[in-house]
XYZ file of C-alpha atoms in Angstrom:
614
model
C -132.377 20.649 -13.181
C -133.791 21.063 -16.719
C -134.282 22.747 -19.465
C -137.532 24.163 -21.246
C -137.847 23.881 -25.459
C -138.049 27.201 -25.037
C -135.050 27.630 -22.604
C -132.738 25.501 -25.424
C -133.641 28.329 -28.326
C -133.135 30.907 -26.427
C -129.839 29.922 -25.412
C -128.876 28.709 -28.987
C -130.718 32.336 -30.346
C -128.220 34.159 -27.540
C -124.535 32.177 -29.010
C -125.795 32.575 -32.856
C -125.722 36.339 -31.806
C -122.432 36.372 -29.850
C -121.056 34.603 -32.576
C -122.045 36.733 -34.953
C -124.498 34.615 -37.094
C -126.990 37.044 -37.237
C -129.306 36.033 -40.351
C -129.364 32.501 -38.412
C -130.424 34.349 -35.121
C -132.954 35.871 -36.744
C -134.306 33.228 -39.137
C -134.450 30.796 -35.802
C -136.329 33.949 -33.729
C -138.698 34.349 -36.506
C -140.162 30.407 -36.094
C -139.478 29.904 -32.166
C -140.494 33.415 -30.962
C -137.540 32.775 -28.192
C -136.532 36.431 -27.866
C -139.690 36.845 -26.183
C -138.261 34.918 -23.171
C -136.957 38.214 -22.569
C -139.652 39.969 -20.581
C -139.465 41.177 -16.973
C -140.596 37.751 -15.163
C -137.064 36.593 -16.099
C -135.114 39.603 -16.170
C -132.943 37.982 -12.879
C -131.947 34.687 -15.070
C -131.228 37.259 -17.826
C -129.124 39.061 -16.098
C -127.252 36.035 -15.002
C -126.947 34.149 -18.244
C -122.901 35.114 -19.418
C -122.011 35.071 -22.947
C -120.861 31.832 -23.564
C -123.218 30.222 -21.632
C -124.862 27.163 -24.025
C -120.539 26.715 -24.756
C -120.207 25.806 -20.949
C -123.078 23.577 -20.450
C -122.137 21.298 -24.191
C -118.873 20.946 -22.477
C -119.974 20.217 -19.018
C -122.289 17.788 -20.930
C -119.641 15.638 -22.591
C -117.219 15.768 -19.634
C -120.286 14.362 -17.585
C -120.617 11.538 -20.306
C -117.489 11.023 -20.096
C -117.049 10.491 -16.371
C -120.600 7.898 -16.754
C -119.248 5.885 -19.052
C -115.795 5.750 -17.164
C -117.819 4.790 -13.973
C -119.666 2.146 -15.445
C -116.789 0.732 -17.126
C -118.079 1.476 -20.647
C -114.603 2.881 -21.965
C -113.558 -0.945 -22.133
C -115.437 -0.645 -25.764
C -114.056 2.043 -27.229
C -114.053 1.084 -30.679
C -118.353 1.901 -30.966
C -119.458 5.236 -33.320
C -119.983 7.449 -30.635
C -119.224 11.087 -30.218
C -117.172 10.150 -26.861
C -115.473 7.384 -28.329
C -114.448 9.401 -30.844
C -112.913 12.259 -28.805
C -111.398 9.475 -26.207
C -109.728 7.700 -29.872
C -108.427 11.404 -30.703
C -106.455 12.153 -27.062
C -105.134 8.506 -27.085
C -104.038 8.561 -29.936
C -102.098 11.746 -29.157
C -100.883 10.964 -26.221
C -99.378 7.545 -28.171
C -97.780 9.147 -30.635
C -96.348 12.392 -29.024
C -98.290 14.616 -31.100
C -97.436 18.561 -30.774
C -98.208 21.882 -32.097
C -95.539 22.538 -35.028
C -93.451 25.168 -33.826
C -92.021 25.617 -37.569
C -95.865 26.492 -38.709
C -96.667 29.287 -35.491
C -93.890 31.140 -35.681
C -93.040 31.329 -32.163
C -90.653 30.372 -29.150
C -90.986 27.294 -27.508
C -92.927 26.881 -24.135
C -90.746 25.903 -21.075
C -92.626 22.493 -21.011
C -91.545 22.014 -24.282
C -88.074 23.117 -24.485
C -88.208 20.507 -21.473
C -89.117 17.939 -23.714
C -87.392 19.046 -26.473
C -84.190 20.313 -25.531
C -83.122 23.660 -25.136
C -83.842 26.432 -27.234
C -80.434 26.928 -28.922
C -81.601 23.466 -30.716
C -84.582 25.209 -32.491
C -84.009 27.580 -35.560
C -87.013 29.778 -36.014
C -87.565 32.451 -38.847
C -86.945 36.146 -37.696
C -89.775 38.336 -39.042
C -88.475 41.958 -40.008
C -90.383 45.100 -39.020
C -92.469 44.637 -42.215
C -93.183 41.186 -41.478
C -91.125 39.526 -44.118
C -88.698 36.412 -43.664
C -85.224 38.031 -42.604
C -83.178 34.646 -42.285
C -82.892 31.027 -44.075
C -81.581 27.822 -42.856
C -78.425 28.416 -45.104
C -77.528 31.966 -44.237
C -77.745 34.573 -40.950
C -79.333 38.254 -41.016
C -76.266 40.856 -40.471
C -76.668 43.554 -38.302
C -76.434 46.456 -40.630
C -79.345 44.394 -42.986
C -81.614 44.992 -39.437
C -80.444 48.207 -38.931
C -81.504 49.022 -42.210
C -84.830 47.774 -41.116
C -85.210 49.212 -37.920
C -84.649 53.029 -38.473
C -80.940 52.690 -37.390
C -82.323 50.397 -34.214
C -80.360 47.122 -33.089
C -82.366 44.200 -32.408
C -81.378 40.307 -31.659
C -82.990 37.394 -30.613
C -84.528 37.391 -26.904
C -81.564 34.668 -25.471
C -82.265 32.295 -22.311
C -81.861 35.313 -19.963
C -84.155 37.497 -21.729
C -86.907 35.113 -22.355
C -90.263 36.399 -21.382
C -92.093 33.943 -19.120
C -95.399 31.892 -19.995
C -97.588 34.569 -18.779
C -96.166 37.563 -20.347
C -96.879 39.379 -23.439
C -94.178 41.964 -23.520
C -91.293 40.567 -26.050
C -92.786 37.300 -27.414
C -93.050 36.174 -30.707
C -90.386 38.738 -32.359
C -87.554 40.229 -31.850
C -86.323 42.487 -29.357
C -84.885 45.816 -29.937
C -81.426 46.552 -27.576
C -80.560 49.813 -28.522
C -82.162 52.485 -30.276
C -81.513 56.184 -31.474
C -84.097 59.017 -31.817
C -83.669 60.122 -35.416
C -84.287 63.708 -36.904
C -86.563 63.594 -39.523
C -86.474 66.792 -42.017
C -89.725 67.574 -45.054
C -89.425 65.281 -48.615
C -92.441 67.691 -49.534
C -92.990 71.181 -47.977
C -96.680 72.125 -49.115
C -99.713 75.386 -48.432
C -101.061 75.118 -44.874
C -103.751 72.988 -44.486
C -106.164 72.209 -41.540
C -106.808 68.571 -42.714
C -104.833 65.765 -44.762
C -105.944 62.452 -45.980
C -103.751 59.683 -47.742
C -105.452 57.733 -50.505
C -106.313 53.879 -49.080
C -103.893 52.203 -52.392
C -101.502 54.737 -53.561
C -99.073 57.478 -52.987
C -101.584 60.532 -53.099
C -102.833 62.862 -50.180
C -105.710 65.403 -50.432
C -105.754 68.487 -47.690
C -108.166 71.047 -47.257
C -107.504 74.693 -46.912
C -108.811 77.290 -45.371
C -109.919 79.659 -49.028
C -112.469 76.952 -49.823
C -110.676 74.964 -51.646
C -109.106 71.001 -50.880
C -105.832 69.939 -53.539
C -104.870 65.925 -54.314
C -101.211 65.777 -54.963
C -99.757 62.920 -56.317
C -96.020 62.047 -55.512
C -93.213 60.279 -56.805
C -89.857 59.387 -55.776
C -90.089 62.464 -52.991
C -91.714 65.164 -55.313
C -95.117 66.152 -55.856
C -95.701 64.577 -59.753
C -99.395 66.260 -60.199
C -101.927 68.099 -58.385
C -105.383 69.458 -58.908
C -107.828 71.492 -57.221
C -111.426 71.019 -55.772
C -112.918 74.334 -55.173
C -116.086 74.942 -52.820
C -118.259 77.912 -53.125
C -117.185 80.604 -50.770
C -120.313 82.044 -47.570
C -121.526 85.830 -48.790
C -118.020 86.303 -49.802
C -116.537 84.913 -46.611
C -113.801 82.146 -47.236
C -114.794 78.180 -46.769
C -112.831 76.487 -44.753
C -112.482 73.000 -45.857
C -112.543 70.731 -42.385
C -112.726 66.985 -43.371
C -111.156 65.378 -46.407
C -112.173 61.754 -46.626
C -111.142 59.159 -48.965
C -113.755 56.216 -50.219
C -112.550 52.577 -48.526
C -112.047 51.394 -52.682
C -110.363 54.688 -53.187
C -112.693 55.612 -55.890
C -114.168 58.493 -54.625
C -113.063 61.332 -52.215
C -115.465 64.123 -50.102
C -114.529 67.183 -48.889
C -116.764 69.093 -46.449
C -116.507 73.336 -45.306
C -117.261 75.133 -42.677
C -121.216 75.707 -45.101
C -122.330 72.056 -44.218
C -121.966 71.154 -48.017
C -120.857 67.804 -48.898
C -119.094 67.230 -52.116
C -118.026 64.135 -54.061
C -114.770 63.925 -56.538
C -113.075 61.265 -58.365
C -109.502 60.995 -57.866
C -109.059 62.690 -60.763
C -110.653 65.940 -59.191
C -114.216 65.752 -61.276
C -116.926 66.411 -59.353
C -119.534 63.884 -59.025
C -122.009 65.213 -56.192
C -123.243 67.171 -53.900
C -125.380 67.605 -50.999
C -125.722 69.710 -47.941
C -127.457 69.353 -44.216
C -130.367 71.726 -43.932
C -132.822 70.886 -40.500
C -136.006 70.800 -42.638
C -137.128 68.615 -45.491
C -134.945 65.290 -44.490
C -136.000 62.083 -43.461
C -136.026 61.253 -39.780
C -135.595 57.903 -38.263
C -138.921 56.636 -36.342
C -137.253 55.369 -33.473
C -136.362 58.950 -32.586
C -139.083 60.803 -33.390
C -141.493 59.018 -30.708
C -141.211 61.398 -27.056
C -139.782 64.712 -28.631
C -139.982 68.126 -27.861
C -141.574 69.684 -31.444
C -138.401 71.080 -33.232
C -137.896 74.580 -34.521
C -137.332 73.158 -38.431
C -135.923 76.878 -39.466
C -132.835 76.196 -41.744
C -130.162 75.991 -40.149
C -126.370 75.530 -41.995
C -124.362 72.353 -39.758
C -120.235 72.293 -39.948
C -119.605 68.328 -40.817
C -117.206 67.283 -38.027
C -116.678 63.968 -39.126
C -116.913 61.519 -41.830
C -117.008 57.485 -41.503
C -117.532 54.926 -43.732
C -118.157 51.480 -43.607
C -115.957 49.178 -44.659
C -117.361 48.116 -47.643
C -117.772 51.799 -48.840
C -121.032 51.510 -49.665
C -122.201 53.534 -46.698
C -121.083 56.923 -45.100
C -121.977 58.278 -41.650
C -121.418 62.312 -41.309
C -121.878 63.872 -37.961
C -121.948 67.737 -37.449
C -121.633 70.412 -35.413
C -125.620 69.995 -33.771
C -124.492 66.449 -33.403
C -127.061 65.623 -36.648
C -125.847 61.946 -37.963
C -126.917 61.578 -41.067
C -126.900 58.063 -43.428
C -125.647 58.545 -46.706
C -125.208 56.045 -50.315
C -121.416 55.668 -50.158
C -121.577 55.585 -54.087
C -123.773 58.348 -55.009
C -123.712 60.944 -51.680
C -127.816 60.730 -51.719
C -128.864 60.972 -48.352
C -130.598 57.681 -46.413
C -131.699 58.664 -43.122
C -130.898 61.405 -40.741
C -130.998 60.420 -37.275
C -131.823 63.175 -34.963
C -130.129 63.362 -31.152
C -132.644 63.932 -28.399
C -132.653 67.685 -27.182
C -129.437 67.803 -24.685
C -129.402 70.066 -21.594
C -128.776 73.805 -21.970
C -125.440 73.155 -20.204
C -124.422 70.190 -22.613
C -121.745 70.553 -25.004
C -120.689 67.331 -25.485
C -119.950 65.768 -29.303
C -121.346 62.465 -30.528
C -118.833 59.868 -31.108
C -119.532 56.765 -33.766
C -117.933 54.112 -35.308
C -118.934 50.972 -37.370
C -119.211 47.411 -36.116
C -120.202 46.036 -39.524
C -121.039 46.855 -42.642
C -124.789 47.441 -41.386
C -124.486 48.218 -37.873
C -123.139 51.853 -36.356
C -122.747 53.059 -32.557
C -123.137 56.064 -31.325
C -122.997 57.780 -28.253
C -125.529 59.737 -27.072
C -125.768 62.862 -24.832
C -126.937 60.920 -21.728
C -123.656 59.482 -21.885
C -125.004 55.972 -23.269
C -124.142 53.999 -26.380
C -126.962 53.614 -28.949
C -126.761 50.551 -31.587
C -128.391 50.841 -34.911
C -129.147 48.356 -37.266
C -129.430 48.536 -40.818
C -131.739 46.863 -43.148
C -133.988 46.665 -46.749
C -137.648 47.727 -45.406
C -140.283 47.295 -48.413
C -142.527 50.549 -48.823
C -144.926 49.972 -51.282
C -142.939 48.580 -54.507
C -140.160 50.310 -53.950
C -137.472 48.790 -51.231
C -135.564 51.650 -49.318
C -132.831 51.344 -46.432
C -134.393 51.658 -42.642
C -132.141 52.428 -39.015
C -133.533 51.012 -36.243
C -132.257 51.162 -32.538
C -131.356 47.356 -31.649
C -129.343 47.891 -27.925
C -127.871 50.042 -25.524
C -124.876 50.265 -23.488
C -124.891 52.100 -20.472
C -122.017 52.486 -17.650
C -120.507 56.252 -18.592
C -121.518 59.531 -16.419
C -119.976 61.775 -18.512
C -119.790 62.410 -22.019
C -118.304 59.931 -24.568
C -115.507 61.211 -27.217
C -113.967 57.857 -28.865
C -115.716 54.611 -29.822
C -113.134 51.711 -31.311
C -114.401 48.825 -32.314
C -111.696 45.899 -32.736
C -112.328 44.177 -35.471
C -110.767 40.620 -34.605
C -111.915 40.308 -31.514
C -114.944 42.740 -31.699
C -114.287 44.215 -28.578
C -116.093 48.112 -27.942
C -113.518 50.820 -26.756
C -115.188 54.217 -25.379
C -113.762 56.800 -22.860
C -115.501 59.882 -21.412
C -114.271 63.209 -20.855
C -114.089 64.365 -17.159
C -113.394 61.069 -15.345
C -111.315 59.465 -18.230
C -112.503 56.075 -17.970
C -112.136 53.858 -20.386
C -114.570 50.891 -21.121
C -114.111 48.053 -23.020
C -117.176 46.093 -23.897
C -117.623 42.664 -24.926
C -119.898 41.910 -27.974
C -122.478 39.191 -25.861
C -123.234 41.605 -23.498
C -124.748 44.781 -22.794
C -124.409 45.322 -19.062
C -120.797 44.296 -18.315
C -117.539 45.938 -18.825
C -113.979 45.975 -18.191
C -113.318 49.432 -16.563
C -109.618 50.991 -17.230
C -107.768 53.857 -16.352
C -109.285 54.131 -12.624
C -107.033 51.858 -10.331
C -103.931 53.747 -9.032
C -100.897 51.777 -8.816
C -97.623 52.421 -8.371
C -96.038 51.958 -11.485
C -99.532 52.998 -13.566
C -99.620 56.654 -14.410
C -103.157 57.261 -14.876
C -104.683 59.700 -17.747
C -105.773 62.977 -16.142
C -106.506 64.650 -18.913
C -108.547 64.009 -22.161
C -107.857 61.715 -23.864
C -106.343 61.994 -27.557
C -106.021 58.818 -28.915
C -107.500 55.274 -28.116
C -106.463 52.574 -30.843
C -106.294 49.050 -30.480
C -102.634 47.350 -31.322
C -101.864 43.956 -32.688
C -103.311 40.981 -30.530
C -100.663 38.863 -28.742
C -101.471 35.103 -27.457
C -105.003 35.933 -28.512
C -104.857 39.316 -25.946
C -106.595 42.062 -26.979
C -104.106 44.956 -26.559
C -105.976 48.691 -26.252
C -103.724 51.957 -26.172
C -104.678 55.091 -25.343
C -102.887 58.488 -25.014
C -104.098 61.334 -23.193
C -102.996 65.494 -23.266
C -100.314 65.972 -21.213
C -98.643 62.872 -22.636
C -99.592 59.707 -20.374
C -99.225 56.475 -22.964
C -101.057 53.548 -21.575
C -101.047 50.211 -23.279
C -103.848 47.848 -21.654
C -104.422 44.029 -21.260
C -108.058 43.904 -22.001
C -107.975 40.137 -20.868
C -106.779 41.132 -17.148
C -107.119 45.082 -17.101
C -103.475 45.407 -16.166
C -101.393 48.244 -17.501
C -98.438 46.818 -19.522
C -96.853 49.991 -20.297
C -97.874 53.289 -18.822
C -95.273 56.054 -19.199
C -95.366 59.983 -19.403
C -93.655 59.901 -22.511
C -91.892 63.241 -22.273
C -91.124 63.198 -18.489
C -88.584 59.915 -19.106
C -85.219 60.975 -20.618
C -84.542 57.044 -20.986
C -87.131 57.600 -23.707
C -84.788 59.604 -25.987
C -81.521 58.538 -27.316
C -80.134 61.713 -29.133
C -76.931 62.335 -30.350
C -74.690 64.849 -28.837
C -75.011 67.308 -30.958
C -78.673 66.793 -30.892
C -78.763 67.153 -26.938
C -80.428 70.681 -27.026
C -83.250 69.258 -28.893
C -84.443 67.543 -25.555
C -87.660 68.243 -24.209
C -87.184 70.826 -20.876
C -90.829 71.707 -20.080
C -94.519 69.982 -20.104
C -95.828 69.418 -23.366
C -99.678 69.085 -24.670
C -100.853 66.603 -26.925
C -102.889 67.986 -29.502
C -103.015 65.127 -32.057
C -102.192 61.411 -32.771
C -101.984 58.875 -35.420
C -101.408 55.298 -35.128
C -99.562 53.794 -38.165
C -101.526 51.275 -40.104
C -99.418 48.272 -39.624
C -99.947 49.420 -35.346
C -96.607 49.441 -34.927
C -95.717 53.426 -34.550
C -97.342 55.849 -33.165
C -97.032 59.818 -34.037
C -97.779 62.755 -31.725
C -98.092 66.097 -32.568
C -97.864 68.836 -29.795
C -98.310 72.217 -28.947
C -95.069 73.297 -30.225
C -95.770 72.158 -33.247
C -93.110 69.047 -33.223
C -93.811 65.319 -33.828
C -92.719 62.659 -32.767
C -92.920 58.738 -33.842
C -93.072 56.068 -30.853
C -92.639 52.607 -30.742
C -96.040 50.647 -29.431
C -94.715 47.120 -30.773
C -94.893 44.942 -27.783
C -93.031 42.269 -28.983
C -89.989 44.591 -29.696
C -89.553 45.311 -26.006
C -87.944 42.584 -23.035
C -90.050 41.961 -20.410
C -87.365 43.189 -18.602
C -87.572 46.760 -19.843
C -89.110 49.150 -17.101
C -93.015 49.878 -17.367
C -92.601 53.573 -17.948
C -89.979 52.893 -21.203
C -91.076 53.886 -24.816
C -88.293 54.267 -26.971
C -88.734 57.652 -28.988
C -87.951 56.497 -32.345
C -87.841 60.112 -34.472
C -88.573 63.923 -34.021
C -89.602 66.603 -36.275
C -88.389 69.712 -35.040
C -90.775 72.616 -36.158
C -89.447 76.576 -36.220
C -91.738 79.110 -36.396
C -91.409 80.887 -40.321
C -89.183 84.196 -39.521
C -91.727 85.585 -41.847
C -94.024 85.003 -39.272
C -91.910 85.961 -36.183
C -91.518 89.560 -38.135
C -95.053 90.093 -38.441
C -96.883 88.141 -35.421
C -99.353 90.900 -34.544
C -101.001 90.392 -38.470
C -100.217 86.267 -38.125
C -102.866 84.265 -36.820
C -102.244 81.310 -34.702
C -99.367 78.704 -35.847
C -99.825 75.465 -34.528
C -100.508 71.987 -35.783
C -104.034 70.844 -37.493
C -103.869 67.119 -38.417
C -100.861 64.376 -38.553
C -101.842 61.138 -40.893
C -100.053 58.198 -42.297
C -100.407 56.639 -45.288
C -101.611 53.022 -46.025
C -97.883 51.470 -45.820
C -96.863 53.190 -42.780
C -94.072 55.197 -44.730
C -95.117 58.656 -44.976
C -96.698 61.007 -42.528
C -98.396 64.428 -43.550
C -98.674 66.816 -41.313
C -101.294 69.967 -41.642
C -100.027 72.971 -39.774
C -102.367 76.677 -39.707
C -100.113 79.811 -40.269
C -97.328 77.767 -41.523
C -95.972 75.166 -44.447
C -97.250 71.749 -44.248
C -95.050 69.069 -44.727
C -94.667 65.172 -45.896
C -92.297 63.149 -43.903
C -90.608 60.287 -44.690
C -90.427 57.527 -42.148
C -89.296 54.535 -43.754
């Protein structure tokens, strides 16, 4: 066996890619010309090379060294400048001296090998982290339980003990502390506001925007549990007929916020409620990609007004996605609101009525979803025209595997793992970032302790890694939590939340307050710091839920989430007396803010509220 010159870049082009050196990949394409290995003579050895392939075939290298020089009796002279020797110098030396992870440094229990070693485990002090991730004990002093329970929302938690120990292969409980006994709290308002059909907290401080439904969005700044100032961003009302302000969307920096109505019209504030901008999405007279306008249908380019749907930025903030109602994604400057690019979908089926999902991967790369149920990666970069450099979106891969139409895309941004789940079938896909045609498929094995999502799906987030395990959750409408492995697939918790009394822990006089029918999921939010999760349903109530693995034994049954609070919403009597003239009450939007202490909570026909969680 050998390899080609060509072979070599190609597989050194393919890791600078999965690795995510992609001015390298590209500078070392430009002067080998090794992408063009990929033509359709070789699309079988394509299709067989794995990501990490060049990885496996250094390291088979040196352990095949390594074996030669053993067999010929070469190790004898260790002491030469070699690459071998110096690897072979490194695990002696090791070995010799007992060398070992420091346990102080990571934070965590010890292994059984090492506790073996070691001693047992009661000889090893190790710092508790709090919920917040702070330092709750000192080699001089212990952690009383009412300092925890003032941490944990009135929950009890202690150190997993010999019998409670998770083993080496389990996730569930390691690395923190586990939680014994827990009560469901009732939360009640700090801040009662207007109704609103969308909220957004600013990224820094302790201000929320919402948008209502007379054309009009409001920031409020609060203090100490009180709304301290407010001001007003007005839209132009439709021939009279009110604006209905759907998205509220706060700049990455915090230094700008857009609202968009229900007129397609984009506008741009400072936090201090000036306007700076604005633009609006008319079919004719904007810039179209050219990697979609090649095999088109002509378009009928009458004007036609879009409802935004969705804002995204990147992460930098320099660059904002908007997708609307015609599924129309459209580039814009993230500092000025000019529009970039508009990237139009390909003409779906009569029958189709699905909605384009997105999300960014970088700061110039974007997936999308497309209506033949694929994933569409775009690339961003500085084309020259003339003297004058502008911003160009090109198509750079696909990702097929879905029949049915897409409605989340999560990137994680560790690991970069690619979430996406389809409506319909409910399968979830997780895609890894080396290859296009290989997937871990979820939510489709039935197993006996698995309750599978049969309904769409709400939510998919992805929670804090543990050992290096990307952990995916995803919630679905009739209230099915699953919390996935994405190493092995498995389920590690699947429970229908509201089914399980063991979930709740009221007190007595709180009993009534339990949950006596089948509830729909109609929105959820997962804290910033991934450690709660809050559902809103179709009565209007919400819920928080704990989603921190490490706070649960891995002797806790699969189908147990502990229910940490409840809101309890009543319907307005005012509204009760006159619900012929009272349009729908229900819940619009439920967000947190950036430290994962207040949630707002938008509801139509009804007061809005700010609740305080920690």
């Amino acid at each position: 066996m050998s390899l080609t010159s060509t072979e070599l870049n190609y597989l050194v082009w393919r890791y600078l890619q999965e690795s995510g050196f992609e001015l390298a990949a590209f500078a070392l394409d430009k002067h080998t010309r090794c992408s063009h290995y990929e033509h359709e003579g070789n699309t079988s050895i394509i299709a067989s090379i794995e990501p990490g392939t060049l990885v496996n075939l250094v390291q088979k290298g040196i352990l095949l060294s390594l074996v030669e020089e053993e067999a010929s009796g070469e190790t004898e002279n260790s002491e030469r400048l070699t690459l071998f020797s110096a690897l072979l110098k490194e695990q002696r030396d090791k070995a010799q001296s007992g060398e070992q992870d420091s346990i102080e440094s990571k934070k965590r229990f010890l292994l059984k090998s090492e506790i073996q070693r070691n001693g047992t485990d009661n000889d090893v002090e190790m710092a508790e982290p709090d919920l917040n991730g702070h330092d709750i004990s000192n080699s001089n002093s212990h952690t009383s339980n009412n300092e925890i329970n003032n941490l944990s929302n009135d929950t009890t938690t202690e150190n997993a003990t010999n019998n409670d120990k998770p083993n080496d292969d389990s996730l569930i409980g390691s690395n923190s502390i586990v939680i014994t006994t827990f009560s469901t709290q009732l939360l009640e308002p700090v801040i009662r506001f207007e109704e609103s059909l969308v909220s957004e907290w600013h990224p820094g401080t302790e201000v929320f925007a919402y948008g209502k439904n007379d054309s009009s969005a409001v920031i409020n700044a609060i203090k100490d549990g009180a709304v301290l100032e407010s001001v007003t961003l007005v839209h132009p009302n439709i021939s009279n007929i009110p604006n209905e302000i759907n998205v509220v969307s706060w700049a990455p920096q915090g230094n700008m916020i857009v609202t968009a109505g229900a007129n397609g019209e984009l506008r741009a504030w400072s936090p201090d409620g000036k306007l700076k901008n604005v633009a609006n999405l008319l079919s004719d007279e904007i810039p179209v990609t050219s990697t979609e306008i090649a095999h088109q249908e002509p378009r009928d380019v009458t004007k036609r007004t879009s409802v935004i749907t969705n804002l995204l930025w990147n992460e930098s903030g320099q660059l904002l996605l908007s997708i609307d109602s015609h599924n129309q994604v459209s580039l814009w400057d993230g500092n000025t609101l000019t529009l970039i690019k508009q990237i139009n979908p390909p003409l779906p089926p009569a029958d189709n009525v699905s909605v384009i999902a997105a999300c960014w991967l970088n700061d110039d790369k974007f997936a999308l979803s497309t209506v033949k149920n694929s994933i569409k990666i775009y690339s961003i970069s500085t084309q020259q025209f003339g003297l004058v450099p502008q911003l160009d979106v090109q198509t750079i891969g696909f990702l097929h595997g879905h029949e049915n139409s897409i409605s989340f895309l999560r990137l994680n941004q560790k690991s970069k793992l690619l979430a996406s789940c389809s409506d319909f079938d409910y399968l979830v896909k997780v895609w890894s970032r080396g290859s296009s045609q290989e997937s871990l498929d979820l939510n489709v094995v039935a197993k006996e302790d698995v309750k599978l999502h049969t309904s769409p799906i709400v939510a998919l987030e992805w929670l804090q890694e543990l050992d290096d395990v990307s952990i995916l959750l995803s919630v679905s409408m009739e209230g099915v939590l699953n919390i996935w492995n994405c190493t092995t697939g498995e389920s590690l918790i699947s429970s229908d939340l509201f089914n399980n009394t063991e979930n709740f822990k009221f007190q007595p006089e709180d009993e009534k307050l339990k949950f006596t029918r089948d509830l729909l999921i109609f929105d959820a939010a997962l804290s910033p710091n991934q450690r709660f999760l809050a559902l809103g349903d179709d009565f209007g109530r919400v819920t928080i839920w704990d989603v921190d693995l490490s706070r649960y034994s891995p002797k806790s049954p699969k189908n147990f989430v502990r229910c940490l609070g409840l809101y309890n919403f009543t319907i307005p009597e005012t509204a009760e007396e006159n619900e012929s003239k009272t349009p729908g009450i229900g819940i619009c939007d439920v967000k947190w803010d950036s430290e994962s202490k207040n949630i707002s909570v938008s509801y139509s026909g009804a007061e809005s509220v700010v609740l305080k969680w920690r």
